[in-house]
Protein backbone atom coordinates (compact mmCIF):
# COMPACT_ATOMS: atom_id res chain seq x y z
CA UNK A 1 0.00 0.00 0.00
CA UNK A 2 1.34 3.42 -0.86
CA UNK A 3 1.56 6.07 1.80
CA UNK A 4 1.02 8.96 -0.57
CA UNK A 5 -2.34 9.70 -2.17
CA UNK A 6 -2.12 12.63 -4.52
CA UNK A 7 -4.72 14.44 -6.59
CA UNK A 8 -3.11 15.62 -9.80
CA UNK A 9 -4.69 17.63 -12.57
CA UNK A 10 -4.35 17.78 -16.31
CA UNK A 11 -4.58 21.39 -17.39
CA UNK A 12 -4.09 23.26 -20.66
CA UNK A 13 -5.86 24.23 -23.87
CA UNK A 14 -8.51 22.10 -25.59
CA UNK A 15 -7.28 19.32 -27.87
CA UNK A 16 -3.63 19.55 -26.79
CA UNK A 17 -3.73 15.88 -25.74
CA UNK A 18 -4.58 15.83 -22.03
CA UNK A 19 -6.96 12.88 -22.31
CA UNK A 20 -4.57 11.08 -24.66
CA UNK A 21 -1.68 11.47 -22.20
CA UNK A 22 -3.61 9.96 -19.32
CA UNK A 23 -4.92 7.13 -21.53
CA UNK A 24 -1.37 6.39 -22.67
CA UNK A 25 -0.06 6.53 -19.12
CA UNK A 26 -2.74 4.31 -17.61
CA UNK A 27 -3.86 1.99 -20.41
CA UNK A 28 -0.85 2.26 -22.70
CA UNK A 29 -2.97 2.94 -25.74
CA UNK A 30 -3.70 5.80 -28.13
CA UNK A 31 -6.90 6.77 -29.92
CA UNK A 32 -6.58 8.83 -33.08
CA UNK A 33 -10.13 10.15 -33.35
CA UNK A 34 -10.97 13.09 -31.23
CA UNK A 35 -13.39 12.56 -28.34
CA UNK A 36 -14.38 15.57 -26.31
CA UNK A 37 -14.05 15.02 -22.58
CA UNK A 38 -17.41 15.65 -20.94
CA UNK A 39 -17.46 16.37 -17.23
CA UNK A 40 -14.55 14.96 -15.26
CA UNK A 41 -12.75 11.64 -15.59
CA UNK A 42 -10.80 10.52 -12.55
CA UNK A 43 -8.29 7.74 -13.13
CA UNK A 44 -6.01 6.15 -10.59
CA UNK A 45 -2.50 4.79 -10.94
CA UNK A 46 0.40 3.90 -8.66
CA UNK A 47 3.70 5.54 -9.51
CA UNK A 48 7.08 4.40 -8.24
CA UNK A 49 8.65 7.84 -7.98
CA UNK A 50 11.89 6.45 -6.57
CA UNK A 51 13.01 2.85 -6.00
CA UNK A 52 10.67 1.23 -3.48
CA UNK A 53 8.60 4.39 -2.99
CA UNK A 54 5.10 4.44 -4.42
CA UNK A 55 2.47 7.16 -4.63
CA UNK A 56 -1.14 6.67 -5.71
CA UNK A 57 -2.18 9.34 -8.17
CA UNK A 58 -5.80 10.20 -8.79
CA UNK A 59 -5.60 11.98 -12.11
CA UNK A 60 -8.35 14.48 -12.89
CA UNK A 61 -9.05 15.05 -16.56
CA UNK A 62 -11.69 17.68 -17.22
CA UNK A 63 -13.35 19.08 -20.34
CA UNK A 64 -14.92 22.50 -20.91
CA UNK A 65 -14.07 23.60 -17.38
CA UNK A 66 -13.71 27.28 -18.13
CA UNK A 67 -17.44 27.61 -18.69
CA UNK A 68 -18.42 26.19 -15.32
CA UNK A 69 -17.29 28.01 -12.21
CA UNK A 70 -18.70 25.34 -9.93
CA UNK A 71 -16.86 22.49 -11.60
CA UNK A 72 -13.72 24.57 -11.67
CA UNK A 73 -13.59 25.10 -7.90
CA UNK A 74 -14.22 21.37 -7.32
CA UNK A 75 -11.52 20.55 -9.85
CA UNK A 76 -8.81 22.62 -8.18
CA UNK A 77 -9.74 21.85 -4.57
CA UNK A 78 -7.04 19.81 -2.84
CA UNK A 79 -4.89 19.44 -5.94
CA UNK A 80 -1.31 18.42 -5.20
CA UNK A 81 0.10 19.25 -8.64
CA UNK A 82 -0.60 19.50 -12.33
CA UNK A 83 0.69 18.68 -15.75
CA UNK A 84 0.29 21.92 -17.71
CA UNK A 85 -0.01 20.74 -21.29
CA UNK A 86 0.22 22.54 -24.63
CA UNK A 87 0.24 21.34 -28.24
CA UNK A 88 3.69 21.67 -29.83
CA UNK A 89 2.09 22.27 -33.24
CA UNK A 90 -0.15 25.18 -32.16
CA UNK A 91 1.53 28.32 -30.82
CA UNK A 92 -1.72 29.65 -29.32
CA UNK A 93 -1.86 26.72 -26.89
CA UNK A 94 1.65 27.59 -25.64
CA UNK A 95 0.69 31.25 -25.15
CA UNK A 96 -2.35 30.10 -23.19
CA UNK A 97 -0.21 28.20 -20.66
CA UNK A 98 0.63 31.57 -19.04
CA UNK A 99 -3.06 32.23 -18.38
CA UNK A 100 -3.49 28.68 -17.15
CA UNK A 101 -0.66 29.05 -14.68
CA UNK A 102 -2.23 32.20 -13.25
CA UNK A 103 -5.55 30.40 -12.80
CA UNK A 104 -3.93 27.27 -11.32
CA UNK A 105 -2.04 29.33 -8.76
CA UNK A 106 -5.14 31.36 -7.95
CA UNK A 107 -7.30 28.29 -7.28
CA UNK A 108 -4.82 25.64 -6.14
CA UNK A 109 -2.19 27.76 -4.37
CA UNK A 110 0.86 29.82 -5.34
CA UNK A 111 3.34 27.03 -4.76
CA UNK A 112 1.57 24.12 -6.45
CA UNK A 113 4.13 21.96 -8.26
CA UNK A 114 3.66 21.59 -12.00
CA UNK A 115 5.43 20.20 -15.04
CA UNK A 116 5.19 22.05 -18.36
CA UNK A 117 4.44 19.50 -21.09
CA UNK A 118 4.78 20.12 -24.83
CA UNK A 119 2.78 17.27 -26.39
CA UNK A 120 2.51 15.84 -29.95
CA UNK A 121 6.30 15.73 -30.41
CA UNK A 122 5.78 12.98 -33.02
CA UNK A 123 4.30 15.60 -35.39
CA UNK A 124 7.34 17.87 -35.40
CA UNK A 125 9.04 15.92 -38.14
CA UNK A 126 6.19 16.82 -40.52
CA UNK A 127 5.06 20.17 -39.16
CA UNK A 128 8.46 21.60 -38.25
CA UNK A 129 9.25 23.28 -34.95
CA UNK A 130 6.70 25.88 -33.84
CA UNK A 131 7.68 26.38 -30.20
CA UNK A 132 11.36 26.81 -29.45
CA UNK A 133 12.27 24.25 -26.80
CA UNK A 134 14.83 26.55 -25.13
CA UNK A 135 12.20 29.23 -24.76
CA UNK A 136 9.70 26.75 -23.25
CA UNK A 137 12.40 25.41 -20.93
CA UNK A 138 13.32 28.92 -19.82
CA UNK A 139 9.67 29.76 -19.13
CA UNK A 140 9.27 26.59 -17.03
CA UNK A 141 12.50 27.19 -15.12
CA UNK A 142 11.67 30.85 -14.45
CA UNK A 143 8.44 29.58 -12.89
CA UNK A 144 10.31 27.06 -10.74
CA UNK A 145 9.56 24.00 -12.84
CA UNK A 146 10.80 21.87 -15.69
CA UNK A 147 9.83 21.28 -19.30
CA UNK A 148 9.23 17.87 -20.94
CA UNK A 149 8.27 17.11 -24.55
CA UNK A 150 5.96 14.11 -24.93
CA UNK A 151 4.03 12.13 -27.49
CA UNK A 152 0.84 10.41 -26.36
CA UNK A 153 0.90 8.73 -29.76
CA UNK A 154 4.29 7.01 -29.44
CA UNK A 155 4.35 7.11 -25.64
CA UNK A 156 7.64 8.96 -25.62
CA UNK A 157 8.38 10.61 -22.22
CA UNK A 158 4.78 10.21 -21.03
CA UNK A 159 5.78 8.17 -17.96
CA UNK A 160 8.59 10.65 -17.28
CA UNK A 161 6.14 13.55 -17.14
CA UNK A 162 3.93 11.86 -14.52
CA UNK A 163 6.86 10.47 -12.53
CA UNK A 164 8.67 13.81 -12.51
CA UNK A 165 5.52 15.57 -11.34
CA UNK A 166 5.10 13.02 -8.54
CA UNK A 167 8.71 13.51 -7.46
CA UNK A 168 8.33 17.27 -7.39
CA UNK A 169 5.17 17.00 -5.29
CA UNK A 170 6.81 14.67 -2.77
CA UNK A 171 9.98 16.75 -2.61
CA UNK A 172 8.01 19.94 -2.05
CA UNK A 173 6.33 18.30 0.95
CA UNK A 174 9.30 16.71 2.64
CA UNK A 175 11.60 19.73 2.36
P1 LIG B 1 -7.61 17.13 -24.82
O1 LIG B 1 -8.76 17.97 -25.28
O2 LIG B 1 -6.49 18.01 -24.32
O3 LIG B 1 -8.01 16.10 -23.83
O4 LIG B 1 -7.00 16.40 -26.12
P2 LIG B 1 -7.21 14.90 -26.62
O5 LIG B 1 -6.42 13.95 -25.80
O6 LIG B 1 -8.65 14.64 -26.76
O7 LIG B 1 -6.49 14.96 -28.05
C1 LIG B 1 -6.93 15.84 -29.07
C2 LIG B 1 -6.53 15.27 -30.42
O8 LIG B 1 -5.11 15.25 -30.55
C3 LIG B 1 -7.01 13.83 -30.65
O9 LIG B 1 -7.36 13.69 -32.00
C4 LIG B 1 -5.78 12.99 -30.34
O10 LIG B 1 -5.78 11.78 -31.04
C5 LIG B 1 -4.66 13.93 -30.81
N1 LIG B 1 -3.42 13.73 -30.05
C6 LIG B 1 -3.26 13.75 -28.71
N2 LIG B 1 -1.99 13.55 -28.37
C7 LIG B 1 -1.29 13.38 -29.51
C8 LIG B 1 0.08 13.12 -29.82
O11 LIG B 1 0.96 13.00 -28.96
N3 LIG B 1 0.40 13.00 -31.14
C9 LIG B 1 -0.52 13.14 -32.13
N4 LIG B 1 -0.10 12.98 -33.39
N5 LIG B 1 -1.82 13.38 -31.88
C10 LIG B 1 -2.21 13.50 -30.59
MG1 LIG C 1 -9.86 15.75 -22.97
PDB file of C-alpha atoms and ligand atoms in Angstrom:
ATOM      1  CA  UNK A   1       0.000   0.000   0.000  1.00  0.00           C
ATOM      2  CA  UNK A   2       1.342   3.417  -0.857  1.00  0.00           C
ATOM      3  CA  UNK A   3       1.561   6.073   1.798  1.00  0.00           C
ATOM      4  CA  UNK A   4       1.019   8.956  -0.574  1.00  0.00           C
ATOM      5  CA  UNK A   5      -2.341   9.701  -2.175  1.00  0.00           C
ATOM      6  CA  UNK A   6      -2.119  12.630  -4.515  1.00  0.00           C
ATOM      7  CA  UNK A   7      -4.717  14.437  -6.593  1.00  0.00           C
ATOM      8  CA  UNK A   8      -3.106  15.615  -9.799  1.00  0.00           C
ATOM      9  CA  UNK A   9      -4.693  17.630 -12.571  1.00  0.00           C
ATOM     10  CA  UNK A  10      -4.353  17.777 -16.314  1.00  0.00           C
ATOM     11  CA  UNK A  11      -4.579  21.391 -17.391  1.00  0.00           C
ATOM     12  CA  UNK A  12      -4.093  23.261 -20.656  1.00  0.00           C
ATOM     13  CA  UNK A  13      -5.861  24.233 -23.867  1.00  0.00           C
ATOM     14  CA  UNK A  14      -8.511  22.104 -25.586  1.00  0.00           C
ATOM     15  CA  UNK A  15      -7.282  19.324 -27.869  1.00  0.00           C
ATOM     16  CA  UNK A  16      -3.633  19.554 -26.790  1.00  0.00           C
ATOM     17  CA  UNK A  17      -3.729  15.877 -25.737  1.00  0.00           C
ATOM     18  CA  UNK A  18      -4.575  15.831 -22.031  1.00  0.00           C
ATOM     19  CA  UNK A  19      -6.962  12.881 -22.307  1.00  0.00           C
ATOM     20  CA  UNK A  20      -4.572  11.084 -24.657  1.00  0.00           C
ATOM     21  CA  UNK A  21      -1.682  11.475 -22.202  1.00  0.00           C
ATOM     22  CA  UNK A  22      -3.606   9.958 -19.318  1.00  0.00           C
ATOM     23  CA  UNK A  23      -4.916   7.134 -21.528  1.00  0.00           C
ATOM     24  CA  UNK A  24      -1.370   6.385 -22.673  1.00  0.00           C
ATOM     25  CA  UNK A  25      -0.064   6.534 -19.117  1.00  0.00           C
ATOM     26  CA  UNK A  26      -2.743   4.306 -17.605  1.00  0.00           C
ATOM     27  CA  UNK A  27      -3.861   1.993 -20.405  1.00  0.00           C
ATOM     28  CA  UNK A  28      -0.854   2.259 -22.701  1.00  0.00           C
ATOM     29  CA  UNK A  29      -2.967   2.941 -25.740  1.00  0.00           C
ATOM     30  CA  UNK A  30      -3.698   5.800 -28.128  1.00  0.00           C
ATOM     31  CA  UNK A  31      -6.902   6.770 -29.922  1.00  0.00           C
ATOM     32  CA  UNK A  32      -6.577   8.833 -33.080  1.00  0.00           C
ATOM     33  CA  UNK A  33     -10.130  10.150 -33.347  1.00  0.00           C
ATOM     34  CA  UNK A  34     -10.967  13.094 -31.227  1.00  0.00           C
ATOM     35  CA  UNK A  35     -13.385  12.563 -28.343  1.00  0.00           C
ATOM     36  CA  UNK A  36     -14.385  15.571 -26.312  1.00  0.00           C
ATOM     37  CA  UNK A  37     -14.052  15.021 -22.584  1.00  0.00           C
ATOM     38  CA  UNK A  38     -17.408  15.649 -20.944  1.00  0.00           C
ATOM     39  CA  UNK A  39     -17.462  16.374 -17.233  1.00  0.00           C
ATOM     40  CA  UNK A  40     -14.547  14.956 -15.256  1.00  0.00           C
ATOM     41  CA  UNK A  41     -12.749  11.638 -15.593  1.00  0.00           C
ATOM     42  CA  UNK A  42     -10.803  10.515 -12.554  1.00  0.00           C
ATOM     43  CA  UNK A  43      -8.294   7.740 -13.131  1.00  0.00           C
ATOM     44  CA  UNK A  44      -6.006   6.148 -10.594  1.00  0.00           C
ATOM     45  CA  UNK A  45      -2.504   4.793 -10.937  1.00  0.00           C
ATOM     46  CA  UNK A  46       0.402   3.897  -8.655  1.00  0.00           C
ATOM     47  CA  UNK A  47       3.699   5.540  -9.512  1.00  0.00           C
ATOM     48  CA  UNK A  48       7.079   4.403  -8.240  1.00  0.00           C
ATOM     49  CA  UNK A  49       8.650   7.842  -7.983  1.00  0.00           C
ATOM     50  CA  UNK A  50      11.892   6.451  -6.573  1.00  0.00           C
ATOM     51  CA  UNK A  51      13.010   2.854  -5.996  1.00  0.00           C
ATOM     52  CA  UNK A  52      10.672   1.227  -3.481  1.00  0.00           C
ATOM     53  CA  UNK A  53       8.596   4.394  -2.989  1.00  0.00           C
ATOM     54  CA  UNK A  54       5.099   4.441  -4.416  1.00  0.00           C
ATOM     55  CA  UNK A  55       2.465   7.163  -4.629  1.00  0.00           C
ATOM     56  CA  UNK A  56      -1.137   6.667  -5.714  1.00  0.00           C
ATOM     57  CA  UNK A  57      -2.185   9.341  -8.168  1.00  0.00           C
ATOM     58  CA  UNK A  58      -5.799  10.197  -8.793  1.00  0.00           C
ATOM     59  CA  UNK A  59      -5.596  11.980 -12.105  1.00  0.00           C
ATOM     60  CA  UNK A  60      -8.349  14.480 -12.888  1.00  0.00           C
ATOM     61  CA  UNK A  61      -9.046  15.048 -16.564  1.00  0.00           C
ATOM     62  CA  UNK A  62     -11.687  17.680 -17.217  1.00  0.00           C
ATOM     63  CA  UNK A  63     -13.346  19.080 -20.338  1.00  0.00           C
ATOM     64  CA  UNK A  64     -14.924  22.501 -20.906  1.00  0.00           C
ATOM     65  CA  UNK A  65     -14.071  23.602 -17.379  1.00  0.00           C
ATOM     66  CA  UNK A  66     -13.712  27.275 -18.129  1.00  0.00           C
ATOM     67  CA  UNK A  67     -17.440  27.613 -18.687  1.00  0.00           C
ATOM     68  CA  UNK A  68     -18.425  26.186 -15.316  1.00  0.00           C
ATOM     69  CA  UNK A  69     -17.289  28.009 -12.211  1.00  0.00           C
ATOM     70  CA  UNK A  70     -18.698  25.336  -9.934  1.00  0.00           C
ATOM     71  CA  UNK A  71     -16.856  22.492 -11.595  1.00  0.00           C
ATOM     72  CA  UNK A  72     -13.725  24.575 -11.666  1.00  0.00           C
ATOM     73  CA  UNK A  73     -13.585  25.098  -7.904  1.00  0.00           C
ATOM     74  CA  UNK A  74     -14.221  21.366  -7.317  1.00  0.00           C
ATOM     75  CA  UNK A  75     -11.521  20.546  -9.853  1.00  0.00           C
ATOM     76  CA  UNK A  76      -8.812  22.617  -8.178  1.00  0.00           C
ATOM     77  CA  UNK A  77      -9.737  21.846  -4.566  1.00  0.00           C
ATOM     78  CA  UNK A  78      -7.042  19.809  -2.835  1.00  0.00           C
ATOM     79  CA  UNK A  79      -4.894  19.440  -5.940  1.00  0.00           C
ATOM     80  CA  UNK A  80      -1.305  18.424  -5.205  1.00  0.00           C
ATOM     81  CA  UNK A  81       0.103  19.249  -8.635  1.00  0.00           C
ATOM     82  CA  UNK A  82      -0.602  19.503 -12.334  1.00  0.00           C
ATOM     83  CA  UNK A  83       0.693  18.683 -15.752  1.00  0.00           C
ATOM     84  CA  UNK A  84       0.289  21.921 -17.708  1.00  0.00           C
ATOM     85  CA  UNK A  85      -0.011  20.739 -21.287  1.00  0.00           C
ATOM     86  CA  UNK A  86       0.216  22.536 -24.627  1.00  0.00           C
ATOM     87  CA  UNK A  87       0.244  21.342 -28.235  1.00  0.00           C
ATOM     88  CA  UNK A  88       3.693  21.672 -29.827  1.00  0.00           C
ATOM     89  CA  UNK A  89       2.086  22.269 -33.236  1.00  0.00           C
ATOM     90  CA  UNK A  90      -0.155  25.183 -32.162  1.00  0.00           C
ATOM     91  CA  UNK A  91       1.531  28.315 -30.815  1.00  0.00           C
ATOM     92  CA  UNK A  92      -1.715  29.647 -29.318  1.00  0.00           C
ATOM     93  CA  UNK A  93      -1.855  26.724 -26.890  1.00  0.00           C
ATOM     94  CA  UNK A  94       1.649  27.594 -25.645  1.00  0.00           C
ATOM     95  CA  UNK A  95       0.690  31.250 -25.155  1.00  0.00           C
ATOM     96  CA  UNK A  96      -2.351  30.100 -23.190  1.00  0.00           C
ATOM     97  CA  UNK A  97      -0.213  28.204 -20.664  1.00  0.00           C
ATOM     98  CA  UNK A  98       0.632  31.566 -19.042  1.00  0.00           C
ATOM     99  CA  UNK A  99      -3.058  32.230 -18.377  1.00  0.00           C
ATOM    100  CA  UNK A 100      -3.492  28.682 -17.147  1.00  0.00           C
ATOM    101  CA  UNK A 101      -0.660  29.050 -14.682  1.00  0.00           C
ATOM    102  CA  UNK A 102      -2.226  32.203 -13.249  1.00  0.00           C
ATOM    103  CA  UNK A 103      -5.548  30.397 -12.801  1.00  0.00           C
ATOM    104  CA  UNK A 104      -3.926  27.270 -11.324  1.00  0.00           C
ATOM    105  CA  UNK A 105      -2.044  29.328  -8.760  1.00  0.00           C
ATOM    106  CA  UNK A 106      -5.137  31.360  -7.946  1.00  0.00           C
ATOM    107  CA  UNK A 107      -7.297  28.295  -7.276  1.00  0.00           C
ATOM    108  CA  UNK A 108      -4.817  25.643  -6.140  1.00  0.00           C
ATOM    109  CA  UNK A 109      -2.189  27.756  -4.370  1.00  0.00           C
ATOM    110  CA  UNK A 110       0.860  29.818  -5.342  1.00  0.00           C
ATOM    111  CA  UNK A 111       3.340  27.026  -4.759  1.00  0.00           C
ATOM    112  CA  UNK A 112       1.568  24.122  -6.445  1.00  0.00           C
ATOM    113  CA  UNK A 113       4.129  21.957  -8.259  1.00  0.00           C
ATOM    114  CA  UNK A 114       3.659  21.589 -11.997  1.00  0.00           C
ATOM    115  CA  UNK A 115       5.434  20.199 -15.037  1.00  0.00           C
ATOM    116  CA  UNK A 116       5.193  22.046 -18.359  1.00  0.00           C
ATOM    117  CA  UNK A 117       4.438  19.496 -21.088  1.00  0.00           C
ATOM    118  CA  UNK A 118       4.779  20.116 -24.826  1.00  0.00           C
ATOM    119  CA  UNK A 119       2.781  17.270 -26.389  1.00  0.00           C
ATOM    120  CA  UNK A 120       2.512  15.841 -29.948  1.00  0.00           C
ATOM    121  CA  UNK A 121       6.296  15.728 -30.408  1.00  0.00           C
ATOM    122  CA  UNK A 122       5.777  12.983 -33.021  1.00  0.00           C
ATOM    123  CA  UNK A 123       4.296  15.596 -35.393  1.00  0.00           C
ATOM    124  CA  UNK A 124       7.337  17.873 -35.398  1.00  0.00           C
ATOM    125  CA  UNK A 125       9.038  15.917 -38.136  1.00  0.00           C
ATOM    126  CA  UNK A 126       6.193  16.823 -40.524  1.00  0.00           C
ATOM    127  CA  UNK A 127       5.064  20.171 -39.161  1.00  0.00           C
ATOM    128  CA  UNK A 128       8.465  21.602 -38.246  1.00  0.00           C
ATOM    129  CA  UNK A 129       9.252  23.282 -34.950  1.00  0.00           C
ATOM    130  CA  UNK A 130       6.698  25.879 -33.843  1.00  0.00           C
ATOM    131  CA  UNK A 131       7.675  26.383 -30.201  1.00  0.00           C
ATOM    132  CA  UNK A 132      11.359  26.807 -29.447  1.00  0.00           C
ATOM    133  CA  UNK A 133      12.273  24.247 -26.799  1.00  0.00           C
ATOM    134  CA  UNK A 134      14.830  26.554 -25.131  1.00  0.00           C
ATOM    135  CA  UNK A 135      12.196  29.229 -24.764  1.00  0.00           C
ATOM    136  CA  UNK A 136       9.704  26.749 -23.248  1.00  0.00           C
ATOM    137  CA  UNK A 137      12.400  25.415 -20.932  1.00  0.00           C
ATOM    138  CA  UNK A 138      13.321  28.920 -19.819  1.00  0.00           C
ATOM    139  CA  UNK A 139       9.673  29.758 -19.131  1.00  0.00           C
ATOM    140  CA  UNK A 140       9.269  26.594 -17.029  1.00  0.00           C
ATOM    141  CA  UNK A 141      12.498  27.191 -15.116  1.00  0.00           C
ATOM    142  CA  UNK A 142      11.670  30.851 -14.450  1.00  0.00           C
ATOM    143  CA  UNK A 143       8.439  29.576 -12.886  1.00  0.00           C
ATOM    144  CA  UNK A 144      10.315  27.059 -10.737  1.00  0.00           C
ATOM    145  CA  UNK A 145       9.559  23.997 -12.842  1.00  0.00           C
ATOM    146  CA  UNK A 146      10.796  21.871 -15.694  1.00  0.00           C
ATOM    147  CA  UNK A 147       9.827  21.279 -19.299  1.00  0.00           C
ATOM    148  CA  UNK A 148       9.228  17.872 -20.938  1.00  0.00           C
ATOM    149  CA  UNK A 149       8.265  17.108 -24.554  1.00  0.00           C
ATOM    150  CA  UNK A 150       5.955  14.105 -24.925  1.00  0.00           C
ATOM    151  CA  UNK A 151       4.031  12.127 -27.490  1.00  0.00           C
ATOM    152  CA  UNK A 152       0.844  10.411 -26.358  1.00  0.00           C
ATOM    153  CA  UNK A 153       0.899   8.727 -29.761  1.00  0.00           C
ATOM    154  CA  UNK A 154       4.288   7.013 -29.437  1.00  0.00           C
ATOM    155  CA  UNK A 155       4.351   7.106 -25.640  1.00  0.00           C
ATOM    156  CA  UNK A 156       7.639   8.963 -25.618  1.00  0.00           C
ATOM    157  CA  UNK A 157       8.384  10.605 -22.219  1.00  0.00           C
ATOM    158  CA  UNK A 158       4.778  10.210 -21.026  1.00  0.00           C
ATOM    159  CA  UNK A 159       5.778   8.173 -17.957  1.00  0.00           C
ATOM    160  CA  UNK A 160       8.585  10.649 -17.285  1.00  0.00           C
ATOM    161  CA  UNK A 161       6.140  13.545 -17.138  1.00  0.00           C
ATOM    162  CA  UNK A 162       3.926  11.864 -14.519  1.00  0.00           C
ATOM    163  CA  UNK A 163       6.863  10.472 -12.528  1.00  0.00           C
ATOM    164  CA  UNK A 164       8.673  13.810 -12.512  1.00  0.00           C
ATOM    165  CA  UNK A 165       5.518  15.572 -11.344  1.00  0.00           C
ATOM    166  CA  UNK A 166       5.098  13.021  -8.536  1.00  0.00           C
ATOM    167  CA  UNK A 167       8.715  13.509  -7.464  1.00  0.00           C
ATOM    168  CA  UNK A 168       8.334  17.270  -7.395  1.00  0.00           C
ATOM    169  CA  UNK A 169       5.173  17.005  -5.290  1.00  0.00           C
ATOM    170  CA  UNK A 170       6.813  14.669  -2.769  1.00  0.00           C
ATOM    171  CA  UNK A 171       9.985  16.748  -2.612  1.00  0.00           C
ATOM    172  CA  UNK A 172       8.007  19.935  -2.047  1.00  0.00           C
ATOM    173  CA  UNK A 173       6.329  18.300   0.953  1.00  0.00           C
ATOM    174  CA  UNK A 174       9.301  16.707   2.635  1.00  0.00           C
ATOM    175  CA  UNK A 175      11.599  19.735   2.363  1.00  0.00           C
TER     176      UNK A 175
HETATM  177  P1  LIG B   1      -7.605  17.134 -24.819  1.00  0.00           P
HETATM  178  O1  LIG B   1      -8.762  17.971 -25.283  1.00  0.00           O
HETATM  179  O2  LIG B   1      -6.492  18.010 -24.320  1.00  0.00           O
HETATM  180  O3  LIG B   1      -8.005  16.097 -23.830  1.00  0.00           O
HETATM  181  O4  LIG B   1      -6.997  16.403 -26.116  1.00  0.00           O
HETATM  182  P2  LIG B   1      -7.213  14.900 -26.619  1.00  0.00           P
HETATM  183  O5  LIG B   1      -6.417  13.945 -25.797  1.00  0.00           O
HETATM  184  O6  LIG B   1      -8.650  14.642 -26.765  1.00  0.00           O
HETATM  185  O7  LIG B   1      -6.494  14.957 -28.051  1.00  0.00           O
HETATM  186  C1  LIG B   1      -6.930  15.839 -29.072  1.00  0.00           C
HETATM  187  C2  LIG B   1      -6.535  15.270 -30.421  1.00  0.00           C
HETATM  188  O8  LIG B   1      -5.114  15.246 -30.553  1.00  0.00           O
HETATM  189  C3  LIG B   1      -7.010  13.827 -30.648  1.00  0.00           C
HETATM  190  O9  LIG B   1      -7.362  13.692 -31.997  1.00  0.00           O
HETATM  191  C4  LIG B   1      -5.779  12.989 -30.339  1.00  0.00           C
HETATM  192  O10 LIG B   1      -5.776  11.777 -31.041  1.00  0.00           O
HETATM  193  C5  LIG B   1      -4.664  13.928 -30.808  1.00  0.00           C
HETATM  194  N1  LIG B   1      -3.419  13.727 -30.052  1.00  0.00           N
HETATM  195  C6  LIG B   1      -3.264  13.755 -28.711  1.00  0.00           C
HETATM  196  N2  LIG B   1      -1.991  13.554 -28.366  1.00  0.00           N
HETATM  197  C7  LIG B   1      -1.290  13.385 -29.512  1.00  0.00           C
HETATM  198  C8  LIG B   1       0.082  13.116 -29.816  1.00  0.00           C
HETATM  199  O11 LIG B   1       0.959  13.002 -28.955  1.00  0.00           O
HETATM  200  N3  LIG B   1       0.405  12.999 -31.144  1.00  0.00           N
HETATM  201  C9  LIG B   1      -0.515  13.135 -32.133  1.00  0.00           C
HETATM  202  N4  LIG B   1      -0.097  12.983 -33.386  1.00  0.00           N
HETATM  203  N5  LIG B   1      -1.816  13.376 -31.880  1.00  0.00           N
HETATM  204  C10 LIG B   1      -2.207  13.496 -30.588  1.00  0.00           C
HETATM  205 MG1  LIG B   2      -9.856  15.755 -22.967  1.00  0.00          MG
END
